[in-house]
Amino acid sequence: MDLLVLLGVGLLTGTTTVLFGFGGGFVTVPVVVWADSALGGEATRVAVATSVVVMVVNAGFATAVTPRRTLTALRGGGPLLLLLAAGGAAGAFATRLAPPALTHWAFVAYTAVTLADVLLRPGFLRPRGQAGSSVPPRPLPALVGAPVGALAAFLGVGGSVMTVPAMRRAGHPMRVAAALANPLTLALSLPAATVHLATATAPTVADGTPLGLVGLVDLRAAAALLLGALPVIALLRRHPPHIPDRVHAWAYAGLLGVVVAAMALSGP
């Protein structure tokens, strides 16, 4: 039953990767917490690490099948990508040191703050530069890379939760903001995944039975999630749905609300 649920969630993460730039974090963290509940307080730490590995593959694949003309918006973004990678590694190390409850409730708090921000602060539901405006979108400043990478890797949410709202306010439509979130997520999640796989000791359940983890990563859960996600990413990139921009933005906010509720109810 767990594997069927994970496969179903994988289908959903494939959809959110293409439509919202969520490589898996917001959706996979709650479900892996549920699937690995036998670990108790350590379940959130394992969920964050597993989410990061899923994001590497999803974001990498989504980036590879994104049209080159869309990715040109990141031209000259090398310093931003390097700082995202450095922040991602630092955030992964921080996850190992922080109490599991802190990681869990920080995830809930940050998601709730982001939801309030996109609903209440101008610029997300209708960003500048649209409706025929001649003002070109602004690039993201490189200096945001390190804090974005660190916080995203610490919480296991990927870069999209921070970069999509920022790019919306810079003037990009949702389809472009979501597409550009994938290479940014890849930059921060790759070093974070390396840390989680190579440098952490796998936790066990109360009776000492191991759960087949590699480091902090539940590879069984990651494989099931990816098996569901990758075909969906390929299909939606080949046949992208035509969603009105405003509806697309409201759907992003709605997904944040669902995730806040799911994580709050699964809290330790």
JSON list of N, CA and C in Angstrom, two decimals, residues 45 89-99 103 150 154 195:
[
{"chain": "A", "resi": 45, "resn": "ARG", "atom": "N", "xyz": [13.52, 14.21, 9.17]},
{"chain": "A", "resi": 45, "resn": "ARG", "atom": "CA", "xyz": [14.88, 14.33, 8.65]},
{"chain": "A", "resi": 45, "resn": "ARG", "atom": "C", "xyz": [15.08, 13.44, 7.42]},
{"chain": "A", "resi": 89, "resn": "ALA", "atom": "N", "xyz": [24.58, 22.88, 0.09]},
{"chain": "A", "resi": 89, "resn": "ALA", "atom": "CA", "xyz": [25.43, 22.01, 0.90]},
{"chain": "A", "resi": 89, "resn": "ALA", "atom": "C", "xyz": [25.36, 22.40, 2.36]},
{"chain": "A", "resi": 90, "resn": "ALA", "atom": "N", "xyz": [25.39, 23.71, 2.65]},
{"chain": "A", "resi": 90, "resn": "ALA", "atom": "CA", "xyz": [25.32, 24.17, 4.03]},
{"chain": "A", "resi": 90, "resn": "ALA", "atom": "C", "xyz": [24.00, 23.80, 4.68]},
{"chain": "A", "resi": 91, "resn": "GLY", "atom": "N", "xyz": [22.89, 23.95, 3.94]},
{"chain": "A", "resi": 91, "resn": "GLY", "atom": "CA", "xyz": [21.58, 23.61, 4.48]},
{"chain": "A", "resi": 91, "resn": "GLY", "atom": "C", "xyz": [21.45, 22.12, 4.77]},
{"chain": "A", "resi": 92, "resn": "ALA", "atom": "N", "xyz": [22.06, 21.28, 3.93]},
{"chain": "A", "resi": 92, "resn": "ALA", "atom": "CA", "xyz": [22.01, 19.83, 4.17]},
{"chain": "A", "resi": 92, "resn": "ALA", "atom": "C", "xyz": [22.76, 19.46, 5.44]},
{"chain": "A", "resi": 93, "resn": "PHE", "atom": "N", "xyz": [23.93, 20.06, 5.66]},
{"chain": "A", "resi": 93, "resn": "PHE", "atom": "CA", "xyz": [24.66, 19.80, 6.90]},
{"chain": "A", "resi": 93, "resn": "PHE", "atom": "C", "xyz": [23.86, 20.28, 8.11]},
{"chain": "A", "resi": 94, "resn": "ALA", "atom": "N", "xyz": [23.18, 21.41, 7.97]},
{"chain": "A", "resi": 94, "resn": "ALA", "atom": "CA", "xyz": [22.38, 21.93, 9.08]},
{"chain": "A", "resi": 94, "resn": "ALA", "atom": "C", "xyz": [21.23, 20.99, 9.43]},
{"chain": "A", "resi": 95, "resn": "THR", "atom": "N", "xyz": [20.64, 20.33, 8.42]},
{"chain": "A", "resi": 95, "resn": "THR", "atom": "CA", "xyz": [19.56, 19.38, 8.68]},
{"chain": "A", "resi": 95, "resn": "THR", "atom": "C", "xyz": [20.04, 18.24, 9.57]},
{"chain": "A", "resi": 96, "resn": "ARG", "atom": "N", "xyz": [21.28, 17.81, 9.39]},
{"chain": "A", "resi": 96, "resn": "ARG", "atom": "CA", "xyz": [21.82, 16.72, 10.20]},
{"chain": "A", "resi": 96, "resn": "ARG", "atom": "C", "xyz": [21.96, 17.12, 11.66]},
{"chain": "A", "resi": 97, "resn": "LEU", "atom": "N", "xyz": [22.20, 18.40, 11.91]},
{"chain": "A", "resi": 97, "resn": "LEU", "atom": "CA", "xyz": [22.48, 18.86, 13.28]},
{"chain": "A", "resi": 97, "resn": "LEU", "atom": "C", "xyz": [21.23, 19.32, 14.02]},
{"chain": "A", "resi": 98, "resn": "ALA", "atom": "N", "xyz": [20.22, 19.76, 13.28]},
{"chain": "A", "resi": 98, "resn": "ALA", "atom": "CA", "xyz": [19.04, 20.34, 13.93]},
{"chain": "A", "resi": 98, "resn": "ALA", "atom": "C", "xyz": [18.13, 19.27, 14.51]},
{"chain": "A", "resi": 99, "resn": "PRO", "atom": "N", "xyz": [17.43, 19.56, 15.61]},
{"chain": "A", "resi": 99, "resn": "PRO", "atom": "CA", "xyz": [16.43, 18.61, 16.13]},
{"chain": "A", "resi": 99, "resn": "PRO", "atom": "C", "xyz": [15.34, 18.37, 15.08]},
{"chain": "A", "resi": 103, "resn": "THR", "atom": "N", "xyz": [13.08, 21.05, 12.30]},
{"chain": "A", "resi": 103, "resn": "THR", "atom": "CA", "xyz": [12.97, 20.96, 10.85]},
{"chain": "A", "resi": 103, "resn": "THR", "atom": "C", "xyz": [11.50, 20.88, 10.42]},
{"chain": "A", "resi": 150, "resn": "ALA", "atom": "N", "xyz": [20.49, 27.54, 1.18]},
{"chain": "A", "resi": 150, "resn": "ALA", "atom": "CA", "xyz": [20.61, 26.98, 2.53]},
{"chain": "A", "resi": 150, "resn": "ALA", "atom": "C", "xyz": [19.23, 26.66, 3.12]},
{"chain": "A", "resi": 154, "resn": "PHE", "atom": "N", "xyz": [17.70, 22.95, 3.80]},
{"chain": "A", "resi": 154, "resn": "PHE", "atom": "CA", "xyz": [17.42, 22.64, 5.20]},
{"chain": "A", "resi": 154, "resn": "PHE", "atom": "C", "xyz": [15.99, 22.12, 5.37]},
{"chain": "A", "resi": 195, "resn": "VAL", "atom": "N", "xyz": [25.52, 15.33, 0.25]},
{"chain": "A", "resi": 195, "resn": "VAL", "atom": "CA", "xyz": [25.73, 15.35, 1.70]},
{"chain": "A", "resi": 195, "resn": "VAL", "atom": "C", "xyz": [24.85, 14.31, 2.38]}
]
